[in-house]
Amino acid sequence: MKRIFISLLALGVFVGLVTTALHNNSTENTPLAKLNEQYARKTKPSVDHSLFAELKKKFTKPQQVTAACISCHNGRAVEVMQSTHWNWERTEYIAGKGIRPLGKRNVLNNFCIGISGNEQSCNRCHIGYGYSNASFNFKDSLNVDCLACHDNSATYVKAIDGAGMPDPSVNLNYAAQHVGKPDRTNCGTCHFFGGGGNNVKHGDLEQALFDPSRDVDVHMASDGPDMECVDCHTAQKHQMLGKMYSVSSMNRNRVQCEQCHSAMPHESDILNEHTYKIACQTCHIPLYAKVNPTKLHWDWSTAGKLRDGQPYEEKDSAGTDVYMSIKGSFVWGKNLRPDYIWFNGTASHYLVGDTIDPTKSVMLNPLFGNYDDPDSKIYPVKIHRANQIYDMRNRYLIQPKTVSTKAGDGGYWKEFNWGRAAEEGMKQIHLPYSGKYGFIETEMYWPINHMVSSKDKAVQCTDCHRRNNGRLANVGGFYMPGRDYNPLVEHLGVGVLVLTLAGVFLHGSVRLAVSRKRKKVK
Amino acid sequence: MKKEYVYRSFERFWHWMQAALIIFLGITGFEIHGSIQFFGYDQAVKYHNTAALSFLVLIVFAIFWHFTTGEWRQYLPTWKNLRAQAEYYVFGIFRNAPHPTKKTVLSKLNPLQKLVYAGLKVLVIPVMVMSGLLYMFYRYPQRYEVLGLNVHGLEFIAIVHTIGAFLLVSFFIAHLYLITTGNTVTSNLKAMITGYEDLSKEDVKGDPDSEINEPVYSK
């Protein structure tokens, strides 16, 4: 008995020692606390612009505001004119296609498709005045719209179909006197409404971020650090950090969570090790489109139905557009689990004139990456699918003219004639149109970076480490514990166990039976 | 009745510690494998790693003990009586035949035990330890100045580890049953708990109907 006791005691001490030795007792959480404190301090502009005489002179044209800005901030407009916000194009290397200019100026998407021929409307979101057609003068610094980004009064708005000109109702003097660092209103006015409405494009960038709760976005939360876009999307000489793979292809100029949080911010080693192959966003953005729906599918082919000769719109019970005569039918989604892909930071692009295989869905911006590539990590994405117009004989996508600025210009949204819209749109991008159009399925990949959840809402182990329906069920190229197994080993292994059990039961029963029999005989 | 001290205190400690760890590693391991749910995945991983390291420590002590005491010789496989022992389990045991080999302090293991335990010691356990360490320390790719084994993928490691796990569970089931095939149903178990066993009862070539060999399957 004593020996048993001693053995048990020894066992207890042994287990105790080993667990203590392996247990890491550090619970200090200072890096995050420091960040919270740092971003809680809001800076105020160092000068009061409302006192400057230059800004009190009555402005009749927006260019006069720019001139007034430049009169003090000389050189800044030149910086702006080197930015992607201004040029809507940058020189990018695309694997397999070489060095090409890439940007809103020339790429096609599967939302409103492209700006060519439609500048009067689309280019409301250009940070300039009067980019109404391809011949816009990108060299004229007076066309830089300082207020679009620097008005802090939230009174400055650009006119609908105004090619970037301010709405006539805007008091330019008031706006000019209330300038400062860009805030969410400045960025969100364009970036939350891309694609023709709130949250249409991104899914993780929408008007709810003007004043989100912690559940929606832990960084921008009014009851949290209340961060501005530019706190992460920092700028040097008006060159903003960050870009989107809908209009770019190279692994550069990206905003990284690691800028603030370091590469291995977790207390747990196992979680830190996940960062070798898993992007922060993958676990920390479990859901996107948390407040308002985002567009998942856009079918242009159903556009053009009219009632009494007039275009119309249909909404679902939640008030979301499901059909518009000018645009076709939509499928929306809310509170979505992202799709997941391997991504190394580089992408390809469909470029105007690229021939397509009409039997397959066309990937407009395939994102590159796989497990074997050391630069790849698993990222969350929104996949937007569409059915959009293409030239059936020439086998390329069509840039249709959608916006109509004058009668008979072919703008689809007035004339509802795809043939004319294709003809006029293709003239703008200098490609022949065969006269025969069709509709083809296309896909776009939008990495999800915003709407970060608090850590208690992050993706949990078994959301991925599970046999069925895991979040990474379709992400291949590697073995993941809990998800993967070798079917042969599994079957043989279970077989061996079953045989062993059966053998034991059989052997035991016979022994028991024989022994009973023997006892009776006795 | 003469009881002999067959299993020394460290040996018993080692045996039960190993038993507990293997059961625990089995439960946590198959949870990580996705077969069962018990502790919760993150806990299972933590526990499995801790238990694995404890097992390594135990193995170091056990190896030391085996060599310093010379007990390692107990596991040297032999052809002698191997067939007889197998035949005993297949036929003799039902006829109440005597054990073909005598258990003594100097030769505790029958030929089949020698073979199976040696197999565990030189094959299954080392393979599990190696694949387990690779599983723990593989990194792909090595990043952020963290040192690790730059093994490209987990698949081979994981499959080997899984095969070993199935073998160990299978051994565990058979072992639990074979404990009952001693002189009496509980004599082996008692010996491994107390250390003492009455080896004089062990009759190798006695009368099958003798009182001594009466098994106590039921009371």
XYZ file of C-alpha atoms in Angstrom:
741
model
C 0.000 0.000 0.000
C 2.809 2.345 0.941
C 4.506 1.626 -2.342
C 1.360 2.433 -4.291
C 1.058 5.681 -2.397
C 4.660 6.609 -3.126
C 4.236 5.771 -6.800
C 1.116 7.924 -7.066
C 2.870 10.763 -5.282
C 5.847 10.515 -7.611
C 3.518 10.509 -10.590
C 1.745 13.600 -9.310
C 4.996 15.472 -8.688
C 6.293 14.477 -12.111
C 3.197 15.712 -13.951
C 3.177 18.855 -11.843
C 6.817 19.667 -12.583
C 6.480 19.150 -16.294
C 3.303 21.234 -16.597
C 4.807 24.063 -14.560
C 7.963 24.015 -16.622
C 6.008 24.232 -19.846
C 3.474 26.770 -18.716
C 4.265 30.296 -19.759
C 2.997 32.754 -17.230
C 3.313 36.035 -19.088
C -0.036 37.796 -19.335
C 1.242 41.323 -19.915
C -0.606 42.846 -22.832
C 1.230 46.106 -23.164
C 1.694 46.343 -26.950
C -2.046 46.423 -27.574
C -2.670 48.760 -24.664
C 0.005 51.102 -26.023
C -1.576 51.091 -29.469
C -4.985 51.830 -28.017
C -3.565 54.733 -26.109
C -1.608 56.031 -29.091
C -4.588 56.083 -31.437
C -6.983 57.407 -28.815
C -5.089 60.733 -28.891
C -6.652 62.755 -31.689
C -4.503 65.439 -33.278
C -5.919 68.862 -34.032
C -4.900 71.003 -37.023
C -2.033 73.273 -36.061
C -3.598 76.328 -37.719
C -7.126 77.657 -38.046
C -7.761 77.935 -41.771
C -10.904 79.966 -41.253
C -8.699 82.953 -40.321
C -6.709 83.090 -43.566
C -7.574 86.054 -45.792
C -6.946 83.999 -48.936
C -9.790 81.686 -47.964
C -12.199 84.535 -47.258
C -12.152 85.859 -50.812
C -15.325 84.714 -52.539
C -14.642 81.561 -54.602
C -16.753 81.241 -57.748
C -14.876 78.321 -59.285
C -13.382 75.296 -57.489
C -10.077 75.856 -59.293
C -9.774 79.117 -57.355
C -9.767 77.075 -54.157
C -6.929 74.944 -55.496
C -5.002 78.077 -56.450
C -5.457 79.415 -52.923
C -4.242 76.127 -51.408
C -1.191 76.002 -53.675
C -0.327 79.613 -52.831
C 0.739 78.418 -49.389
C 1.168 74.641 -49.831
C 3.376 74.939 -52.877
C 4.577 71.707 -54.395
C 1.836 69.613 -52.841
C -0.280 69.568 -55.988
C 2.673 68.106 -57.852
C 2.798 65.282 -55.338
C -0.911 64.676 -55.773
C -0.435 64.534 -59.528
C 1.998 61.663 -59.089
C -0.487 59.640 -57.094
C -2.753 56.831 -58.197
C -5.690 58.798 -56.841
C -4.963 61.326 -59.579
C -3.647 59.214 -62.428
C -5.995 56.265 -61.990
C -3.177 54.235 -63.441
C 0.210 52.958 -62.380
C 2.929 50.998 -64.073
C 2.664 47.406 -62.915
C 4.331 44.169 -63.790
C 1.880 41.388 -64.560
C 3.297 37.868 -64.675
C 2.972 36.571 -68.226
C 1.947 39.937 -69.627
C 4.867 42.150 -68.782
C 4.968 45.763 -67.661
C 1.649 47.437 -68.322
C -0.180 50.539 -67.201
C -2.936 49.414 -64.885
C -5.707 51.259 -63.134
C -9.246 52.526 -63.300
C -8.312 54.320 -66.499
C -7.993 51.094 -68.480
C -9.144 47.962 -66.657
C -12.546 46.368 -66.898
C -14.398 45.091 -63.860
C -17.608 43.116 -63.531
C -19.639 45.823 -61.820
C -20.232 48.929 -63.972
C -17.500 47.465 -66.241
C -15.305 50.480 -67.000
C -15.004 54.251 -67.137
C -14.248 54.669 -70.839
C -17.063 56.637 -72.386
C -18.728 56.941 -69.000
C -16.364 59.452 -67.396
C -19.043 62.072 -66.887
C -20.654 59.860 -64.249
C -17.931 57.492 -62.978
C -15.319 60.206 -62.591
C -17.305 61.977 -59.930
C -14.925 60.077 -57.720
C -11.750 61.329 -59.378
C -9.799 63.729 -57.189
C -9.863 66.339 -59.934
C -12.160 68.715 -61.698
C -13.575 67.928 -65.119
C -12.191 64.468 -66.013
C -15.081 64.031 -68.435
C -13.279 62.170 -71.209
C -9.974 60.568 -72.129
C -8.488 63.900 -73.163
C -8.505 65.260 -69.596
C -5.415 67.324 -68.888
C -3.555 65.423 -66.151
C -0.841 68.125 -66.136
C -2.987 71.023 -64.944
C -2.488 71.355 -61.219
C -5.458 73.685 -60.896
C -7.667 70.704 -61.614
C -6.525 68.981 -58.400
C -9.479 68.770 -56.019
C -7.941 69.426 -52.605
C -11.315 69.569 -50.887
C -12.428 66.083 -51.860
C -9.913 64.702 -49.381
C -9.273 67.613 -47.012
C -12.681 69.136 -46.324
C -13.384 68.348 -42.695
C -16.735 70.094 -42.583
C -18.552 67.249 -44.331
C -20.297 69.841 -46.516
C -18.302 69.264 -49.689
C -19.915 66.948 -52.217
C -19.255 66.349 -55.869
C -22.072 66.716 -58.382
C -23.793 63.640 -59.812
C -22.697 63.234 -63.449
C -20.417 66.227 -62.948
C -17.084 64.617 -63.884
C -15.643 65.521 -60.512
C -16.941 69.093 -60.244
C -18.431 70.067 -56.898
C -22.157 70.201 -56.477
C -23.402 73.739 -57.183
C -24.869 73.886 -53.665
C -21.459 73.632 -52.013
C -20.158 76.697 -50.183
C -16.554 76.545 -51.353
C -15.375 79.162 -48.879
C -16.832 77.307 -45.918
C -15.283 74.026 -47.027
C -11.911 75.666 -47.712
C -11.895 77.224 -44.265
C -12.474 73.845 -42.611
C -9.729 71.724 -44.021
C -7.535 69.198 -42.281
C -6.311 65.641 -42.389
C -8.624 63.384 -44.412
C -11.287 61.787 -42.282
C -13.607 58.855 -42.912
C -16.164 61.066 -44.642
C -13.619 62.083 -47.265
C -12.493 58.529 -48.026
C -15.827 56.839 -47.556
C -17.720 59.094 -49.916
C -16.019 57.280 -52.773
C -14.615 54.088 -51.315
C -17.788 52.970 -49.565
C -19.986 53.479 -52.616
C -17.919 52.023 -55.475
C -19.926 50.146 -58.073
C -22.911 52.453 -57.841
C -24.156 52.074 -54.277
C -23.304 51.363 -50.689
C -21.068 48.309 -50.184
C -21.622 47.128 -53.763
C -17.989 46.341 -54.492
C -15.888 45.565 -51.438
C -18.252 44.052 -48.915
C -15.968 45.204 -46.099
C -16.074 48.930 -46.901
C -19.408 50.610 -46.472
C -21.284 53.453 -44.842
C -21.660 51.559 -41.551
C -17.955 52.333 -41.060
C -18.744 56.031 -40.681
C -19.846 55.161 -37.148
C -19.364 51.474 -36.452
C -19.724 49.537 -33.222
C -16.928 47.317 -31.935
C -18.721 44.311 -33.372
C -18.467 45.760 -36.865
C -14.892 47.037 -36.805
C -12.681 46.898 -33.782
C -10.364 49.644 -35.095
C -12.849 52.217 -36.323
C -15.357 51.616 -33.528
C -16.684 54.789 -31.934
C -16.595 52.916 -28.627
C -13.045 51.753 -29.393
C -9.921 53.458 -30.751
C -12.091 55.316 -33.300
C -9.341 55.205 -35.899
C -9.378 57.087 -39.181
C -8.664 55.457 -42.545
C -5.388 57.378 -42.760
C -4.164 55.986 -39.449
C -3.342 52.786 -41.346
C -3.367 54.101 -44.900
C -0.561 56.486 -44.111
C 0.848 58.800 -46.745
C 4.230 60.164 -47.703
C 4.041 63.149 -50.023
C 0.454 62.325 -50.925
C 1.314 58.775 -51.919
C -1.159 56.682 -49.952
C -0.262 53.294 -48.575
C -2.619 50.595 -49.740
C -4.212 49.547 -52.991
C -6.694 47.047 -54.294
C -6.107 44.049 -56.539
C -9.023 45.037 -58.722
C -6.717 47.655 -60.229
C -3.198 46.520 -59.383
C -1.075 43.414 -59.559
C 2.204 43.798 -57.676
C 3.155 42.927 -54.133
C 4.039 46.428 -53.006
C 2.563 49.396 -51.248
C 0.256 47.228 -49.150
C -1.090 48.108 -45.754
C -0.120 45.355 -43.355
C -1.579 44.581 -39.941
C 2.032 43.911 -38.938
C 2.794 47.646 -39.238
C 1.334 48.019 -35.770
C 0.793 44.533 -34.436
C 4.120 42.858 -35.367
C 4.375 39.571 -37.185
C 3.727 37.464 -34.111
C 1.379 39.306 -31.798
C -0.231 36.380 -29.991
C 0.522 35.121 -26.520
C 0.175 31.573 -27.764
C 3.069 30.133 -29.755
C 0.721 27.952 -31.719
C -1.229 30.979 -32.919
C 1.979 32.816 -33.757
C 3.096 29.864 -35.831
C -0.103 30.122 -37.825
C 1.124 33.475 -39.134
C 3.689 31.656 -41.304
C 0.905 30.604 -43.590
C -2.244 32.418 -42.509
C -2.895 36.115 -43.008
C -4.202 38.003 -39.970
C -7.426 38.774 -41.844
C -8.227 35.084 -42.263
C -8.966 34.556 -38.570
C -9.765 38.082 -37.498
C -12.411 38.874 -40.106
C -14.812 35.965 -39.602
C -17.636 37.783 -41.368
C -17.938 40.650 -43.804
C -20.873 42.761 -44.961
C -21.868 42.716 -41.308
C -24.361 45.566 -41.480
C -25.504 46.066 -45.061
C -25.497 43.597 -47.932
C -22.856 43.501 -50.640
C -23.317 42.472 -54.244
C -22.349 38.874 -55.024
C -23.746 38.408 -58.486
C -24.646 40.879 -61.191
C -26.464 39.655 -64.277
C -26.267 42.307 -66.969
C -28.055 40.066 -69.465
C -31.480 40.686 -67.942
C -31.178 44.459 -68.227
C -33.396 46.408 -70.577
C -36.872 45.261 -69.542
C -39.218 48.224 -69.582
C -42.672 48.904 -68.139
C -44.824 51.167 -70.300
C -41.662 52.079 -72.149
C -40.030 53.212 -68.914
C -37.137 51.666 -66.947
C -38.004 50.442 -63.458
C -36.473 48.977 -60.314
C -37.485 46.104 -58.069
C -36.510 45.829 -54.427
C -36.633 42.918 -52.033
C -38.334 43.056 -48.635
C -35.198 44.591 -47.086
C -35.249 47.402 -49.630
C -32.274 46.160 -51.620
C -32.320 46.462 -55.415
C -32.757 43.090 -57.020
C -33.542 44.343 -60.492
C -32.852 47.550 -62.359
C -33.732 47.986 -66.010
C -30.485 49.873 -66.535
C -28.230 47.294 -64.875
C -29.943 43.904 -64.752
C -30.461 41.590 -61.781
C -28.447 41.309 -58.592
C -27.844 38.830 -55.823
C -26.746 40.365 -52.512
C -25.415 38.835 -49.335
C -25.038 39.939 -45.739
C -23.005 38.562 -42.807
C -20.936 36.509 -45.189
C -18.237 33.965 -44.476
C -15.381 34.873 -46.845
C -13.958 32.519 -49.424
C -10.327 31.609 -48.796
C -7.431 31.361 -51.219
C -3.650 31.133 -51.285
C -2.304 34.570 -52.133
C 1.259 35.838 -52.484
C 0.441 39.474 -53.146
C 0.592 39.297 -56.925
C -2.278 39.156 -59.358
C -2.951 38.990 -63.034
C -5.515 41.033 -64.890
C -7.791 40.793 -67.803
C -6.612 43.604 -70.062
C -8.764 45.113 -72.793
C -8.446 43.096 -75.966
C -7.346 39.848 -74.247
C -9.128 36.951 -75.913
C -11.259 34.726 -73.747
C -12.538 31.172 -73.808
C -16.328 31.614 -74.006
C -16.915 28.133 -72.550
C -15.365 29.100 -69.219
C -15.904 31.682 -66.537
C -13.411 34.511 -67.049
C -11.302 35.448 -64.041
C -10.737 39.171 -64.355
C -8.086 39.421 -61.636
C -6.795 35.978 -60.675
C -4.802 36.188 -57.450
C -1.632 34.095 -57.463
C -0.353 31.832 -54.736
C -0.144 28.296 -53.459
C 1.122 26.422 -50.433
C 4.501 25.675 -51.975
C 5.216 29.345 -52.540
C 6.946 30.662 -49.391
C 5.425 34.113 -49.951
C 1.868 32.825 -49.992
C -0.569 32.924 -47.137
C -4.216 32.046 -46.912
C -6.356 35.172 -47.312
C -10.075 35.834 -47.134
C -11.693 37.144 -50.302
C -15.049 38.131 -51.611
C -15.733 36.602 -55.000
C -17.999 38.703 -57.183
C -19.525 36.955 -60.158
C -21.256 38.581 -63.076
C -22.748 37.904 -66.441
C -21.390 40.632 -68.652
C -21.299 41.614 -72.302
C -18.611 40.323 -74.669
C -17.920 40.292 -78.391
C -18.808 36.801 -79.617
C -16.770 36.952 -82.802
C -13.711 38.789 -81.529
C -13.874 36.908 -78.254
C -13.106 39.731 -75.911
C -14.971 41.634 -73.263
C -16.884 44.683 -74.352
C -16.616 48.092 -72.768
C -20.195 49.261 -73.178
C -21.200 52.879 -73.113
C -23.682 53.027 -70.277
C -23.814 56.686 -69.307
C -25.631 58.983 -71.699
C -24.697 62.619 -71.781
C -26.565 63.610 -74.931
C -29.359 62.138 -77.026
C -28.268 59.483 -79.516
C -24.795 58.892 -78.011
C -25.594 55.200 -77.477
C -25.592 55.318 -73.649
C -27.350 52.131 -72.584
C -28.979 53.653 -69.535
C -31.024 55.908 -71.847
C -31.369 53.852 -75.034
C -31.384 50.242 -73.747
C -29.733 49.028 -76.934
C -26.752 46.749 -76.242
C -25.585 46.842 -79.851
C -25.292 50.603 -79.827
C -23.776 50.672 -76.343
C -21.133 48.154 -77.450
C -20.388 50.004 -80.668
C -19.942 53.370 -78.939
C -18.074 51.955 -75.960
C -15.578 50.022 -78.081
C -14.790 53.175 -80.045
C -13.601 54.691 -76.788
C -11.064 51.919 -76.220
C -10.114 51.714 -79.892
C -11.088 48.089 -80.450
C -13.296 46.810 -83.261
C -16.780 45.590 -82.422
C -18.010 42.702 -84.582
C -21.677 43.492 -84.163
C -22.458 40.256 -82.346
C -22.553 40.384 -78.585
C -23.296 37.817 -75.915
C -23.000 37.530 -72.144
C -20.317 35.628 -70.309
C -19.746 34.646 -66.688
C -16.862 36.521 -65.051
C -15.283 36.460 -61.594
C -13.452 39.043 -59.543
C -11.501 38.481 -56.336
C -11.642 41.142 -53.646
C -9.365 40.529 -50.653
C -11.174 41.292 -47.392
C -9.192 43.585 -45.101
C -11.654 45.599 -43.048
C -14.400 44.851 -40.504
C -11.890 43.250 -38.159
C -13.673 41.596 -35.240
C -12.631 41.650 -31.616
C -10.433 38.714 -30.646
C -13.191 36.818 -28.875
C -15.071 36.722 -32.178
C -12.080 35.533 -34.206
C -12.224 32.265 -36.100
C -11.753 29.338 -33.704
C -9.572 26.227 -34.150
C -12.351 23.875 -35.128
C -13.765 26.302 -37.676
C -10.944 25.028 -39.892
C -9.540 21.966 -38.091
C -12.556 19.784 -38.732
C -13.404 16.950 -41.041
C -16.382 18.548 -42.807
C -17.562 22.025 -43.751
C -14.494 23.751 -42.373
C -13.716 27.264 -43.542
C -10.663 25.982 -45.392
C -12.382 22.916 -46.836
C -11.527 24.056 -50.370
C -8.026 25.374 -49.760
C -5.659 22.739 -51.026
C -2.028 21.852 -51.413
C -1.257 20.959 -47.824
C -2.110 18.628 -44.948
C -4.144 20.188 -42.159
C -4.593 18.259 -38.908
C -8.225 17.669 -38.088
C -9.290 18.139 -41.697
C -7.048 15.807 -43.626
C -6.282 12.139 -43.343
C -5.115 9.368 -45.585
C -8.207 7.290 -46.436
C -6.201 4.082 -46.760
C -4.483 4.521 -43.385
C -7.810 5.475 -41.835
C -9.589 2.403 -43.185
C -6.756 0.016 -42.364
C -6.327 1.563 -38.922
C -9.988 1.251 -38.028
C -9.934 -2.262 -39.524
C -7.042 -3.288 -37.274
C -8.851 -1.914 -34.231
C -12.059 -3.726 -35.122
C -10.180 -6.979 -35.721
C -8.327 -6.634 -32.414
C -11.555 -5.999 -30.534
C -13.292 -8.850 -32.303
C -10.370 -11.169 -31.562
C -10.377 -10.184 -27.903
C -14.114 -10.739 -27.563
C -14.034 -14.023 -29.403
C -11.043 -15.334 -27.457
C -12.519 -14.132 -24.166
C -15.942 -15.640 -24.803
C -14.521 -19.019 -25.706
C -12.331 -18.954 -22.593
C -15.305 -18.070 -20.473
C -17.488 -20.726 -22.041
C -14.854 -23.439 -21.725
C -14.197 -22.553 -18.095
C -17.933 -22.658 -17.210
C -18.289 -26.006 -18.910
C -15.297 -27.386 -17.090
C -16.712 -26.228 -13.775
C -20.020 -27.959 -14.456
C -18.329 -31.177 -15.423
C -16.508 -31.059 -12.143
C 2.987 -19.755 -0.930
C 6.032 -17.805 -1.943
C 5.670 -14.336 -3.388
C 8.483 -12.910 -5.378
C 9.327 -9.276 -6.066
C 8.954 -9.240 -9.856
C 8.387 -5.576 -10.730
C 10.516 -3.058 -8.940
C 9.170 0.337 -7.900
C 10.647 2.330 -10.785
C 9.506 -0.284 -13.234
C 5.933 -0.021 -11.939
C 6.052 3.752 -11.857
C 7.361 3.747 -15.410
C 4.717 1.271 -16.557
C 1.752 3.144 -15.103
C 3.070 6.541 -16.068
C 3.561 5.286 -19.590
C 0.086 3.777 -19.581
C -1.492 7.021 -18.420
C 0.473 9.085 -20.938
C -0.316 6.799 -23.851
C -4.033 6.832 -23.031
C -3.948 10.606 -22.674
C -1.912 11.042 -25.849
C -4.358 8.750 -27.620
C -7.390 10.770 -26.592
C -5.838 14.159 -27.337
C -4.164 12.836 -30.479
C -7.319 11.485 -32.006
C -9.035 14.753 -31.165
C -6.346 16.589 -33.131
C -6.836 14.031 -35.881
C -10.503 15.027 -36.064
C -11.851 11.637 -34.963
C -13.292 12.638 -31.582
C -14.167 15.771 -29.624
C -13.353 15.930 -25.961
C -11.124 18.664 -24.555
C -11.624 21.214 -27.316
C -9.138 21.491 -30.148
C -6.741 24.093 -28.748
C -6.659 22.378 -25.364
C -6.111 19.018 -27.025
C -3.101 20.405 -28.896
C -1.660 21.962 -25.748
C -2.219 18.815 -23.680
C -0.853 16.575 -26.397
C 2.346 18.599 -26.641
C 2.802 18.714 -22.876
C 2.116 15.003 -22.488
C 4.502 14.250 -25.338
C 7.324 16.141 -23.658
C 6.556 14.404 -20.354
C 6.730 11.113 -22.202
C 10.139 12.049 -23.584
C 11.412 12.740 -20.071
C 10.001 9.416 -18.916
C 11.640 7.623 -21.817
C 15.025 9.086 -20.916
C 14.661 7.809 -17.349
C 13.383 4.435 -18.557
C 16.298 3.966 -20.933
C 18.711 4.824 -18.142
C 17.003 2.345 -15.836
C 16.955 -0.427 -18.424
C 20.651 -0.144 -19.083
C 21.858 0.330 -15.533
C 19.841 -2.622 -14.278
C 20.445 -4.779 -17.322
C 16.709 -5.284 -17.568
C 16.892 -4.509 -21.268
C 17.921 -8.134 -21.790
C 14.395 -9.155 -20.842
C 13.257 -7.840 -24.215
C 15.727 -9.702 -26.397
C 13.509 -11.577 -28.824
C 13.939 -15.314 -29.078
C 12.665 -18.050 -31.336
C 12.639 -20.461 -28.460
C 9.110 -21.407 -27.450
C 7.700 -18.682 -29.681
C 5.619 -21.199 -31.542
C 4.631 -22.942 -28.329
C 3.498 -19.650 -26.840
C 1.408 -18.827 -29.918
C -0.110 -22.287 -29.850
C -0.894 -21.819 -26.181
C -2.960 -18.704 -26.918
C -4.714 -20.363 -29.825
C -5.352 -23.822 -28.323
C -3.854 -24.522 -24.905
C -5.513 -21.715 -23.058
C -8.943 -23.189 -23.819
C -7.944 -26.624 -22.658
C -6.571 -25.187 -19.459
C -3.118 -26.249 -20.579
C -0.175 -24.858 -18.604
C 1.798 -21.861 -19.826
C 4.585 -23.116 -22.062
C 7.186 -20.882 -20.414
C 7.815 -20.221 -16.806
C 7.713 -16.678 -15.521
C 10.652 -15.958 -13.260
C 12.216 -12.788 -11.961
C 15.018 -13.285 -14.441
C 12.672 -14.018 -17.330
C 9.462 -12.099 -16.848
C 8.329 -12.086 -20.421
C 7.131 -14.904 -22.581
C 8.552 -15.134 -26.121
C 5.572 -13.331 -27.685
C 5.795 -10.556 -25.133
C 9.510 -10.214 -25.819
C 8.802 -9.850 -29.512
C 5.927 -7.401 -29.178
C 7.554 -5.256 -26.482
C 10.851 -5.167 -28.345
C 8.894 -4.104 -31.427
C 7.276 -1.305 -29.467
C 10.582 -0.206 -27.984
C 12.721 -0.204 -31.086
C 10.125 0.517 -33.743
C 6.776 1.990 -32.769
C 7.847 4.284 -29.920
C 10.925 5.664 -31.732
C 8.856 6.257 -34.873
C 6.199 8.025 -32.810
C 8.811 10.121 -31.033
C 10.570 11.089 -34.251
C 7.407 11.859 -36.195
C 6.011 13.620 -33.145
C 9.066 15.856 -32.823
C 8.951 16.633 -36.535
C 5.242 17.380 -36.207
C 5.994 19.751 -33.345
C 8.947 21.524 -34.826
C 8.383 21.541 -38.557
C 7.955 24.983 -40.043
C 7.148 25.924 -43.578
C 8.421 28.314 -44.492
C 10.767 29.466 -41.750
C 9.815 33.042 -41.066
C 10.319 35.825 -38.598
C 13.671 34.543 -37.306
C 12.027 31.589 -35.654
C 14.100 28.475 -35.756
C 12.422 25.338 -36.879
C 12.877 22.381 -39.109
C 12.235 23.610 -42.614
C 10.175 20.617 -43.626
C 8.051 21.323 -46.644
C 4.881 19.615 -45.571
C 3.171 17.762 -42.814
C 1.458 15.041 -44.802
C 4.070 12.285 -44.579
C 4.884 13.059 -40.944
C 1.217 13.100 -39.986
C 0.413 9.855 -41.763
C 3.315 8.013 -40.146
C 2.253 9.384 -36.762
C -1.327 8.254 -37.405
C -0.264 4.736 -38.363
C 1.720 4.502 -35.128
C -1.266 5.742 -33.173
C -3.534 3.064 -34.623
C -0.948 0.404 -33.786
C -0.663 1.655 -30.206
C -4.419 1.661 -29.684
C -4.589 -1.825 -31.092
C -1.752 -2.892 -28.766
C -3.547 -1.248 -25.863
C -6.740 -3.237 -26.477
C -4.884 -6.541 -26.818
C -2.724 -5.733 -23.793
C -5.754 -5.041 -21.590
C -7.155 -8.425 -22.523
C -3.955 -10.381 -22.241
C -3.496 -9.102 -18.681
C -6.272 -11.540 -17.773
C -4.432 -14.554 -19.137
C -2.004 -14.871 -16.249
C -2.068 -17.509 -13.625
C -5.384 -16.084 -12.511
C -7.433 -13.342 -14.183
C -6.024 -10.683 -11.880
C -2.593 -12.023 -10.981
C -0.767 -10.009 -13.650
C -2.575 -6.808 -12.720
C -1.885 -7.310 -9.020
C 1.760 -7.955 -9.750
C 2.099 -4.744 -11.725
C 0.452 -2.815 -8.885
C 2.175 -4.358 -5.887
C 5.299 -5.657 -7.543
C 4.830 -9.103 -5.997
C 3.615 -12.203 -7.708
C 3.379 -15.796 -6.517
C 5.380 -17.448 -9.242
C 5.329 -20.837 -7.536
C 1.742 -21.278 -8.717
C 2.985 -20.965 -12.219
C 2.927 -24.569 -13.270
C 4.522 -25.235 -16.556
C 3.888 -28.888 -17.055
C 1.458 -29.840 -14.357
C -1.773 -31.780 -14.511
C -4.273 -29.678 -16.411
C -7.007 -30.631 -13.967
C -4.977 -29.914 -10.890
C -6.382 -27.538 -8.310
C -3.553 -25.098 -8.921
C -4.445 -24.487 -12.512
C -8.114 -23.906 -11.899
C -8.770 -20.538 -13.501
C -11.014 -18.187 -11.612
C -13.032 -16.750 -14.454
C -16.168 -16.625 -12.363
C -16.813 -16.791 -8.714
